[in-house]
Amino acid sequence: MRIVDLIDKKKNNSSLTFDEIQYIISSYVNGDIPDYQISAFLMAVYFNGMSQEETSFLTKSMIESGETIDLSFISGYKMDKHSTGGVGDKVSLIIAPIVASFGVPIAKMSGRGLGNTGGTIDKLESIPNFKVDLSKEEFAEVINKVGFSIISQTGNIVPADKKLYALRDVTGTVNSIPLIASSVMSKKIASGADGIILDVKFGKGAFMEDIGSAKLLAQSMINIASSFNKKVVALLTDMNQPLGRMVGNALEVKETLEVLSGNGEKRITDFCVEVAAYMLIMSNKYTDLNHAKVEVENSIQSGKAKDKFLEWVEAQGGDSEAIQNDAFYKGTKHTFFVRSKCSGYVESIDAAIIGHIAMISGAGRETKEDMIDYQAGIELNKLVGDVVQEDDVLMIIFSNKELNKQQLSHALEGYSIVNEPIEVRNLIFEVIQN
Ligand code: URA
C-alpha cells in the first residue's frame, strides 16, 4: 500500500477499506508517514466525509493504536460521560457524585482545557492537594471505596488521537463529523465503560453551530457505539450561554458545591438532574425518567450527593474543608465589574467571548505551556431571560492581572440585551439514543 494512492482514493470520494484505514493510522503513529501526507488525507476527509462504515473502521484503528482500560475489577454497570466542550461546564463534577450515591460506578478520565473551554482536570487541580494522576491501582481503590473517580488520562490510550488532533488543530480540519466522532468515541470506548452519555453542544463557540449538524454528529457517534455494542444516550444541548453562573476553576468548584447543596442556579441544576436521571435509567436503576429525576432531587436535598463529593475529594487527597470555606474563593488582586449600558432582557451570552475573557483573566491557557491561575474567572450576575437595568452589574471578573479597557468592553459585547422579554428554554433540545 502507498499512502499517496489512499489520499487519491479519498480525494476522489471513494470509500476506504478497514485494512487501508488501519495502514494509514498505524503507519502515522509509528512515524512511517509524515505530517504533510496525513494533512492532505485529513483535508480530503474534511471535504468528502466518510461513510458510517469508514468512520467505525477509523475508530477501531485509532483504539488499536494504544492501550485499552479493563474495568472488570468494578462490579456493576459502569458509566462514562463526555461533553463536546462547553464554557463553565462543571457538569461531570456534579453528576458523578449524584450517580455514585445510587451505587452506579463512574470511572472517568478527563483532560485539561485549552483556549476558550476549561478542562475538568484543571478544575480539580484548583482543590488544594487534589491528586489527578492516580495509578491504575489507586484509581480502582477510589472507585471501589467511594463509587467513582475522575483522573487525568493515564497510559497510552489512543495515541493516534493525540497526534491527529494536534495536526487537525493546525490544518483547519477539526470541524469534520467523522473526525470528531472517531476522536471522541475511540477514547470513550478505549476507556472501558458499558454506557456513555454524550452532551453534544450546538451554538456559538461549539464545534457544531447549528442543531442539524449537532444531530448528525450525535448520530454518527451513536452508530459507532452500536458497532462496539456500547449503549449511548446523546443530549443535544444549547451552548448559547455558558453553563451556570461561574466560569473559572475554583469558582466552578464553588458552584458544584452550591448545586450539590440544593442552592444552585436553576438551569444548571435542572440540567444536571436530567443528565443524572438518564444515567440511572441507562444503568437500569430506574425505568421512568420522571421517577429517576425525583430520586436525583432527593439525593441532592438529603445531602447524600454532596457528602459523596466531599468523601471523594478526601479519597483523592484533596482538602475538603478548604473548599467549603468562602475565603478560598476570594483570592485575586483585582475585581472588575462589567456594567450594562442599557436596560432590557438578556437574549444570549456569547460563550466564546466569556471563555476568552476567562482565559485572559488567567483561568485558562492560550498555549499548552501556560500556567493557570486557579482563583481567576468570571461570575455571571445576569443570565439569559433576566431583566437588566442600565448600570446593573452583568458580570464580575476576578483576576490577578490588570485588564485593559478594550478587554473589558469586549466582555460587555458578550451580552446581547433586547427590549422584549425572552422565553427561557430547557438547555436540552433533543435526546437520541441507540
Ligand atoms: N473533542 C475530542 O475529543 N475530539 C474532537 O475532535 C473534538 C472534540
Short mmCIF file of C-alpha atoms and ligand atoms in Angstrom, two decimals:
data_model
loop_
_atom_site.label_atom_id
_atom_site.label_comp_id
_atom_site.label_asym_id
_atom_site.label_seq_id
_atom_site.Cartn_x
_atom_site.Cartn_y
_atom_site.Cartn_z
CA MET A 1 0.00 0.00 0.00
CA ARG A 2 1.13 3.56 -0.69
CA ILE A 3 -0.26 6.50 1.26
CA VAL A 4 -0.35 8.66 -1.86
CA ASP A 5 -2.78 6.21 -3.52
CA LEU A 6 -5.02 6.26 -0.44
CA ILE A 7 -5.03 10.08 -0.37
CA ASP A 8 -6.04 10.00 -4.05
CA LYS A 9 -8.78 7.48 -3.32
CA LYS A 10 -10.30 9.70 -0.61
CA LYS A 11 -9.79 12.80 -2.76
CA ASN A 12 -11.84 11.07 -5.49
CA ASN A 13 -14.56 10.33 -2.93
CA SER A 14 -14.18 6.55 -2.90
CA SER A 15 -14.59 4.54 0.28
CA LEU A 16 -11.56 3.11 2.08
CA THR A 17 -11.41 -0.44 3.46
CA PHE A 18 -10.55 -1.34 7.06
CA ASP A 19 -7.06 -2.51 6.01
CA GLU A 20 -6.40 0.77 4.21
CA ILE A 21 -7.52 2.91 7.14
CA GLN A 22 -5.59 0.77 9.60
CA TYR A 23 -2.48 1.11 7.42
CA ILE A 24 -2.80 4.93 7.44
CA ILE A 25 -3.28 5.16 11.22
CA SER A 26 -0.66 2.62 12.31
CA SER A 27 1.97 3.96 9.88
CA TYR A 28 1.32 7.52 11.08
CA VAL A 29 1.62 6.56 14.75
CA ASN A 30 4.84 4.61 14.02
CA GLY A 31 6.31 7.65 12.28
CA ASP A 32 6.40 6.00 8.83
CA ILE A 33 4.13 8.60 7.22
CA PRO A 34 4.98 12.30 7.55
CA ASP A 35 2.61 15.02 8.80
CA TYR A 36 2.25 16.59 5.34
CA GLN A 37 0.73 13.45 3.83
CA ILE A 38 -1.66 12.93 6.76
CA SER A 39 -2.61 16.61 6.49
CA ALA A 40 -3.61 16.01 2.85
CA PHE A 41 -5.54 12.92 3.88
CA LEU A 42 -7.38 14.81 6.67
CA MET A 43 -8.30 17.58 4.24
CA ALA A 44 -9.69 15.01 1.78
CA VAL A 45 -11.81 13.58 4.64
CA TYR A 46 -12.84 17.09 5.63
CA PHE A 47 -14.23 17.80 2.13
CA ASN A 48 -15.53 14.36 1.13
CA GLY A 49 -16.54 12.97 4.52
CA MET A 50 -16.59 9.28 5.38
CA SER A 51 -19.32 6.66 5.29
CA GLN A 52 -20.51 5.36 8.64
CA GLU A 53 -18.64 2.13 7.97
CA GLU A 54 -15.39 4.01 7.28
CA THR A 55 -15.91 6.10 10.44
CA SER A 56 -16.23 2.91 12.52
CA PHE A 57 -13.10 1.49 10.81
CA LEU A 58 -11.25 4.70 11.67
CA THR A 59 -12.41 4.49 15.30
CA LYS A 60 -11.32 0.85 15.57
CA SER A 61 -7.89 1.63 14.07
CA MET A 62 -7.46 4.52 16.50
CA ILE A 63 -8.39 2.34 19.51
CA GLU A 64 -5.92 -0.32 18.34
CA SER A 65 -3.13 2.27 18.23
CA GLY A 66 -2.75 2.04 22.04
CA GLU A 67 -3.87 0.51 25.33
CA THR A 68 -7.44 -0.05 26.43
CA ILE A 69 -8.71 0.05 30.00
CA ASP A 70 -10.24 -3.05 31.53
CA LEU A 71 -12.83 -2.02 34.13
CA SER A 72 -13.84 -5.56 35.02
CA PHE A 73 -12.42 -5.00 38.53
CA ILE A 74 -15.54 -2.87 39.19
CA SER A 75 -18.78 -4.76 39.54
CA GLY A 76 -21.99 -3.39 38.08
CA TYR A 77 -22.82 -1.31 35.02
CA LYS A 78 -20.05 1.26 34.52
CA MET A 79 -20.97 4.70 33.20
CA ASP A 80 -18.95 7.40 31.50
CA LYS A 81 -19.84 10.86 30.22
CA HIS A 82 -18.43 13.14 27.57
CA SER A 83 -19.16 16.73 26.62
CA THR A 84 -18.06 18.16 23.29
CA GLY A 85 -16.74 21.16 25.20
CA GLY A 86 -18.54 23.95 26.98
CA VAL A 87 -17.70 27.15 28.81
CA GLY A 88 -18.40 26.86 32.55
CA ASP A 89 -19.05 23.14 32.06
CA LYS A 90 -18.69 21.59 35.50
CA VAL A 91 -21.43 19.02 34.89
CA SER A 92 -19.15 15.96 35.35
CA LEU A 93 -18.18 17.18 38.83
CA ILE A 94 -21.84 17.47 39.78
CA ILE A 95 -23.35 14.36 38.23
CA ALA A 96 -20.60 11.86 39.16
CA PRO A 97 -21.26 12.04 42.94
CA ILE A 98 -25.02 12.08 42.37
CA VAL A 99 -24.97 8.94 40.24
CA ALA A 100 -22.43 7.21 42.51
CA SER A 101 -24.69 7.93 45.50
CA PHE A 102 -27.11 5.42 43.88
CA GLY A 103 -24.39 2.75 43.73
CA VAL A 104 -23.74 3.20 39.99
CA PRO A 105 -19.96 3.36 39.45
CA ILE A 106 -18.32 6.02 37.30
CA ALA A 107 -14.77 5.68 36.03
CA LYS A 108 -13.83 8.80 34.16
CA MET A 109 -10.70 10.12 32.53
CA SER A 110 -10.72 13.79 31.70
CA GLY A 111 -8.49 16.34 30.07
CA ARG A 112 -7.06 19.79 30.66
CA GLY A 113 -8.50 22.83 28.93
CA LEU A 114 -7.04 24.76 26.03
CA GLY A 115 -8.32 28.00 24.52
CA ASN A 116 -11.81 29.13 25.44
CA THR A 117 -13.06 25.96 27.10
CA GLY A 118 -11.94 24.77 30.53
CA GLY A 119 -10.93 21.24 31.43
CA THR A 120 -12.33 19.14 34.26
CA ILE A 121 -8.80 18.25 35.40
CA ASP A 122 -7.86 21.95 35.81
CA LYS A 123 -10.97 22.47 37.94
CA LEU A 124 -9.97 19.54 40.15
CA GLU A 125 -6.40 20.81 40.46
CA SER A 126 -7.74 24.03 41.97
CA ILE A 127 -8.62 21.95 45.07
CA PRO A 128 -5.62 22.04 47.44
CA ASN A 129 -3.62 18.76 47.36
CA PHE A 130 -6.08 17.01 45.00
CA LYS A 131 -4.32 14.21 43.05
CA VAL A 132 -5.41 13.73 39.43
CA ASP A 133 -2.55 11.39 38.42
CA LEU A 134 -3.54 8.14 40.10
CA SER A 135 -2.06 4.78 39.17
CA LYS A 136 -4.47 2.16 37.84
CA GLU A 137 -4.44 0.51 41.29
CA GLU A 138 -5.24 3.78 43.09
CA PHE A 139 -7.98 4.55 40.54
CA ALA A 140 -9.54 1.13 41.25
CA GLU A 141 -9.21 1.64 45.00
CA VAL A 142 -11.04 5.01 44.93
CA ILE A 143 -13.85 3.62 42.74
CA ASN A 144 -14.30 0.57 44.94
CA LYS A 145 -14.28 2.69 48.11
CA VAL A 146 -16.24 5.81 47.06
CA GLY A 147 -18.10 4.66 43.95
CA PHE A 148 -16.44 6.95 41.41
CA SER A 149 -13.22 8.54 40.38
CA ILE A 150 -12.08 11.16 37.86
CA ILE A 151 -8.42 11.20 36.87
CA SER A 152 -6.28 12.62 34.08
CA GLN A 153 -5.73 10.40 31.10
CA THR A 154 -3.24 7.69 32.04
CA GLY A 155 -1.06 5.43 29.97
CA ASN A 156 -1.04 5.19 26.27
CA ILE A 157 -4.74 5.45 25.41
CA VAL A 158 -5.44 6.23 21.73
CA PRO A 159 -2.02 7.73 20.91
CA ALA A 160 -3.31 8.14 17.32
CA ASP A 161 -5.78 10.76 18.57
CA LYS A 162 -3.06 12.78 20.32
CA LYS A 163 -1.09 13.05 17.06
CA LEU A 164 -4.10 13.51 14.80
CA TYR A 165 -5.80 16.10 17.00
CA ALA A 166 -2.64 18.22 17.20
CA LEU A 167 -2.37 18.10 13.41
CA ARG A 168 -6.08 18.85 12.84
CA ASP A 169 -5.76 21.85 15.13
CA VAL A 170 -3.20 23.49 12.83
CA THR A 171 -4.58 22.34 9.46
CA GLY A 172 -8.18 23.58 9.71
CA THR A 173 -9.59 20.04 9.91
CA VAL A 174 -11.09 19.94 13.41
CA ASN A 175 -14.65 20.61 12.31
CA SER A 176 -15.36 17.37 10.49
CA ILE A 177 -18.08 15.00 11.71
CA PRO A 178 -16.21 11.69 11.03
CA LEU A 179 -13.01 13.09 12.54
CA ILE A 180 -14.72 14.41 15.71
CA ALA A 181 -16.89 11.31 16.09
CA SER A 182 -13.94 8.90 15.79
CA SER A 183 -11.76 11.05 18.06
CA VAL A 184 -14.35 11.18 20.86
CA MET A 185 -15.60 7.61 20.56
CA SER A 186 -12.16 5.98 20.29
CA LYS A 187 -11.25 7.47 23.68
CA LYS A 188 -14.59 6.62 25.26
CA ILE A 189 -14.57 3.01 24.01
CA ALA A 190 -10.90 2.52 24.98
CA SER A 191 -11.77 3.76 28.49
CA GLY A 192 -13.92 0.67 29.04
CA ALA A 193 -17.35 1.87 30.32
CA ASP A 194 -20.54 -0.03 29.43
CA GLY A 195 -22.74 3.02 28.91
CA ILE A 196 -21.83 6.52 27.76
CA ILE A 197 -23.79 9.73 27.95
CA LEU A 198 -22.80 12.33 25.37
CA ASP A 199 -23.50 16.03 25.74
CA VAL A 200 -23.36 17.30 22.16
CA LYS A 201 -23.38 21.09 22.12
CA PHE A 202 -24.51 23.45 19.42
CA GLY A 203 -24.39 27.23 19.21
CA LYS A 204 -21.72 29.92 19.15
CA GLY A 205 -18.37 28.57 20.27
CA ALA A 206 -19.44 24.91 19.90
CA PHE A 207 -17.88 22.61 17.26
CA MET A 208 -21.30 22.47 15.62
CA GLU A 209 -23.03 25.86 15.31
CA ASP A 210 -26.50 24.59 14.32
CA ILE A 211 -28.67 21.84 15.75
CA GLY A 212 -28.83 19.96 12.41
CA SER A 213 -25.05 19.39 12.33
CA ALA A 214 -25.00 18.56 16.05
CA LYS A 215 -27.63 15.90 15.36
CA LEU A 216 -25.56 14.38 12.55
CA LEU A 217 -22.52 14.29 14.86
CA ALA A 218 -24.56 12.67 17.66
CA GLN A 219 -26.00 10.08 15.26
CA SER A 220 -22.56 9.22 13.93
CA MET A 221 -21.24 8.69 17.49
CA ILE A 222 -24.26 6.53 18.34
CA ASN A 223 -23.70 4.40 15.23
CA ILE A 224 -20.05 3.91 16.21
CA ALA A 225 -21.12 2.91 19.73
CA SER A 226 -23.60 0.38 18.32
CA SER A 227 -20.85 -1.22 16.22
CA PHE A 228 -18.93 -1.77 19.51
CA ASN A 229 -22.04 -2.95 21.44
CA LYS A 230 -21.97 0.08 23.73
CA LYS A 231 -25.07 1.93 24.85
CA VAL A 232 -25.17 5.68 24.26
CA VAL A 233 -27.61 8.46 25.09
CA ALA A 234 -26.81 11.72 23.28
CA LEU A 235 -28.25 15.00 24.52
CA LEU A 236 -28.31 17.90 22.06
CA THR A 237 -27.75 20.94 24.22
CA ASP A 238 -27.78 24.69 23.74
CA MET A 239 -24.49 26.47 24.18
CA ASN A 240 -25.86 29.95 23.57
CA GLN A 241 -24.74 30.82 27.06
CA PRO A 242 -22.18 29.40 29.49
CA LEU A 243 -23.32 26.61 31.83
CA GLY A 244 -24.24 28.07 35.20
CA ARG A 245 -23.02 31.30 36.76
CA MET A 246 -19.33 30.59 37.29
CA VAL A 247 -16.52 30.27 34.77
CA GLY A 248 -13.07 29.55 36.19
CA ASN A 249 -11.53 26.71 38.15
CA ALA A 250 -12.01 27.29 41.90
CA LEU A 251 -15.19 29.25 41.09
CA GLU A 252 -16.63 26.19 39.34
CA VAL A 253 -15.81 24.01 42.33
CA LYS A 254 -17.76 26.55 44.38
CA GLU A 255 -20.73 26.30 42.00
CA THR A 256 -20.51 22.49 42.11
CA LEU A 257 -20.94 22.64 45.89
CA GLU A 258 -23.82 25.10 45.53
CA VAL A 259 -25.70 22.77 43.15
CA LEU A 260 -24.96 19.72 45.31
CA SER A 261 -26.24 21.64 48.35
CA GLY A 262 -29.52 22.41 46.57
CA ASN A 263 -28.69 26.13 46.22
CA GLY A 264 -27.51 26.14 42.62
CA GLU A 265 -28.73 28.24 39.70
CA LYS A 266 -31.92 26.65 38.33
CA ARG A 267 -30.90 25.91 34.74
CA ILE A 268 -27.66 24.12 35.53
CA THR A 269 -29.35 22.30 38.40
CA ASP A 270 -32.20 21.12 36.13
CA PHE A 271 -29.68 20.11 33.50
CA CYS A 272 -27.61 18.04 35.94
CA VAL A 273 -30.71 16.41 37.41
CA GLU A 274 -31.78 15.33 33.94
CA VAL A 275 -28.33 14.05 32.91
CA ALA A 276 -28.01 12.08 36.16
CA ALA A 277 -31.53 10.67 35.68
CA TYR A 278 -30.64 9.43 32.17
CA MET A 279 -27.55 7.73 33.61
CA LEU A 280 -29.65 5.97 36.24
CA ILE A 281 -32.04 4.77 33.54
CA MET A 282 -29.18 3.54 31.36
CA SER A 283 -27.79 1.56 34.27
CA ASN A 284 -31.25 0.03 34.93
CA LYS A 285 -31.68 1.63 38.38
CA TYR A 286 -34.99 3.11 37.23
CA THR A 287 -37.23 2.73 34.21
CA ASP A 288 -39.13 6.01 34.31
CA LEU A 289 -37.31 9.30 33.68
CA ASN A 290 -39.58 11.42 35.90
CA HIS A 291 -39.23 8.98 38.77
CA ALA A 292 -35.44 8.98 38.32
CA LYS A 293 -35.45 12.81 38.39
CA VAL A 294 -37.36 12.85 41.67
CA GLU A 295 -34.88 10.39 43.18
CA VAL A 296 -31.95 12.52 41.98
CA GLU A 297 -33.52 15.62 43.52
CA ASN A 298 -33.92 13.69 46.78
CA SER A 299 -30.25 12.73 46.76
CA ILE A 300 -29.36 16.42 46.47
CA GLN A 301 -31.85 17.62 49.10
CA SER A 302 -30.84 14.93 51.58
CA GLY A 303 -27.16 15.95 51.31
CA LYS A 304 -26.17 12.45 50.09
CA ALA A 305 -24.71 13.68 46.80
CA LYS A 306 -22.71 16.48 48.44
CA ASP A 307 -21.34 14.10 51.09
CA LYS A 308 -20.28 11.74 48.29
CA PHE A 309 -18.45 14.61 46.57
CA LEU A 310 -16.60 15.57 49.76
CA GLU A 311 -15.75 11.93 50.52
CA TRP A 312 -14.29 11.62 47.01
CA VAL A 313 -12.23 14.83 47.33
CA GLU A 314 -10.65 13.38 50.50
CA ALA A 315 -10.11 9.99 48.84
CA GLN A 316 -8.03 11.66 46.10
CA GLY A 317 -6.01 13.60 48.68
CA GLY A 318 -7.88 16.93 48.39
CA ASP A 319 -8.70 19.32 51.21
CA SER A 320 -12.48 19.14 51.55
CA GLU A 321 -12.52 21.66 54.41
CA ALA A 322 -10.77 24.38 52.40
CA ILE A 323 -13.25 24.29 49.53
CA GLN A 324 -16.18 24.73 51.91
CA ASN A 325 -14.67 27.94 53.23
CA ASP A 326 -15.71 31.20 51.47
CA ALA A 327 -12.27 32.72 51.98
CA PHE A 328 -10.88 30.19 49.48
CA TYR A 329 -12.74 31.82 46.57
CA LYS A 330 -11.68 35.42 47.20
CA GLY A 331 -8.07 35.23 46.25
CA THR A 332 -7.50 37.66 43.34
CA LYS A 333 -5.84 41.07 43.40
CA HIS A 334 -8.35 42.73 41.05
CA THR A 335 -12.12 42.61 40.71
CA PHE A 336 -13.73 44.18 37.62
CA PHE A 337 -17.44 44.93 37.48
CA VAL A 338 -18.84 44.93 33.93
CA ARG A 339 -22.00 47.05 33.85
CA SER A 340 -24.81 47.26 31.32
CA LYS A 341 -25.08 50.36 29.15
CA CYS A 342 -28.82 49.81 28.55
CA SER A 343 -31.97 48.31 30.07
CA GLY A 344 -33.82 45.28 28.71
CA TYR A 345 -33.68 41.50 28.82
CA VAL A 346 -30.67 39.22 28.34
CA GLU A 347 -31.21 37.46 24.99
CA SER A 348 -27.95 35.48 24.86
CA ILE A 349 -24.46 35.37 26.34
CA ASP A 350 -21.71 34.56 23.88
CA ALA A 351 -19.95 31.58 25.47
CA ALA A 352 -16.93 32.03 23.19
CA ILE A 353 -16.40 35.63 24.39
CA ILE A 354 -16.90 34.69 28.05
CA GLY A 355 -14.49 31.77 27.63
CA HIS A 356 -11.95 34.10 26.04
CA ILE A 357 -12.23 36.70 28.81
CA ALA A 358 -11.92 33.96 31.44
CA MET A 359 -8.78 32.77 29.68
CA ILE A 360 -7.15 36.22 29.60
CA SER A 361 -8.08 36.76 33.26
CA GLY A 362 -5.81 33.76 33.95
CA ALA A 363 -8.38 30.97 34.27
CA GLY A 364 -7.35 29.24 31.03
CA ARG A 365 -4.41 28.55 28.77
CA GLU A 366 -3.70 30.08 25.40
CA THR A 367 -0.89 27.62 24.77
CA LYS A 368 -0.27 24.23 26.38
CA GLU A 369 2.65 25.66 28.39
CA ASP A 370 0.65 28.48 30.08
CA MET A 371 0.16 28.31 33.85
CA ILE A 372 -3.40 28.51 35.19
CA ASP A 373 -4.44 30.94 37.90
CA TYR A 374 -6.97 28.78 39.76
CA GLN A 375 -8.65 31.68 41.55
CA ALA A 376 -9.26 33.73 38.38
CA GLY A 377 -12.54 33.68 36.47
CA ILE A 378 -15.95 35.19 35.98
CA GLU A 379 -19.16 35.29 37.95
CA LEU A 380 -22.15 35.99 35.72
CA ASN A 381 -24.60 38.17 37.56
CA LYS A 382 -27.25 38.14 34.81
CA LEU A 383 -28.29 35.11 32.78
CA VAL A 384 -30.47 34.61 29.69
CA GLY A 385 -34.01 35.86 30.32
CA ASP A 386 -33.04 38.12 33.25
CA VAL A 387 -34.24 41.73 33.42
CA VAL A 388 -31.42 44.28 33.27
CA GLN A 389 -31.45 47.95 34.25
CA GLU A 390 -28.88 50.38 32.88
CA ASP A 391 -25.71 50.26 35.05
CA ASP A 392 -26.57 46.85 36.53
CA VAL A 393 -23.57 44.56 37.03
CA LEU A 394 -23.67 41.90 34.31
CA MET A 395 -20.55 40.06 35.38
CA ILE A 396 -17.67 40.23 37.83
CA ILE A 397 -14.20 39.33 36.59
CA PHE A 398 -11.68 38.07 39.16
CA SER A 399 -8.08 38.36 38.05
CA ASN A 400 -4.56 38.84 39.33
CA LYS A 401 -3.78 40.72 36.10
CA GLU A 402 -4.79 44.24 35.22
CA LEU A 403 -7.33 44.03 32.33
CA ASN A 404 -7.43 46.98 29.93
CA LYS A 405 -10.45 48.98 28.69
CA GLN A 406 -10.54 47.16 25.37
CA GLN A 407 -10.70 43.77 27.10
CA LEU A 408 -13.46 44.98 29.42
CA SER A 409 -15.53 46.33 26.53
CA HIS A 410 -15.04 43.02 24.73
CA ALA A 411 -16.50 41.33 27.83
CA LEU A 412 -19.54 43.63 27.58
CA GLU A 413 -20.01 42.57 23.92
CA GLY A 414 -20.63 39.04 25.23
CA TYR A 415 -24.10 40.14 26.35
CA SER A 416 -26.93 40.64 23.87
CA ILE A 417 -29.68 42.72 25.53
CA VAL A 418 -33.04 43.25 23.80
CA ASN A 419 -36.25 45.15 24.56
CA GLU A 420 -38.67 42.22 24.53
CA PRO A 421 -38.85 39.52 27.25
CA ILE A 422 -37.12 36.26 26.38
CA GLU A 423 -38.61 32.80 26.75
CA VAL A 424 -36.18 30.73 28.80
CA ARG A 425 -35.87 27.24 27.30
CA ASN A 426 -34.58 23.97 28.69
CA LEU A 427 -30.90 23.50 27.79
CA ILE A 428 -31.64 20.02 26.38
CA PHE A 429 -33.28 20.35 22.95
CA GLU A 430 -33.39 16.72 21.93
CA VAL A 431 -32.32 13.27 23.11
CA ILE A 432 -31.26 10.47 20.78
CA GLN A 433 -30.09 7.01 21.72
CA ASN A 434 -29.33 3.52 20.39
N1 URA B 1 -13.25 16.52 21.36
C1 URA B 1 -12.42 15.49 21.02
O1 URA B 1 -12.01 14.70 21.86
N2 URA B 1 -12.09 15.36 19.72
C2 URA B 1 -12.52 16.19 18.75
O2 URA B 1 -12.19 16.00 17.60
C3 URA B 1 -13.35 17.26 19.12
C4 URA B 1 -13.72 17.38 20.43
#
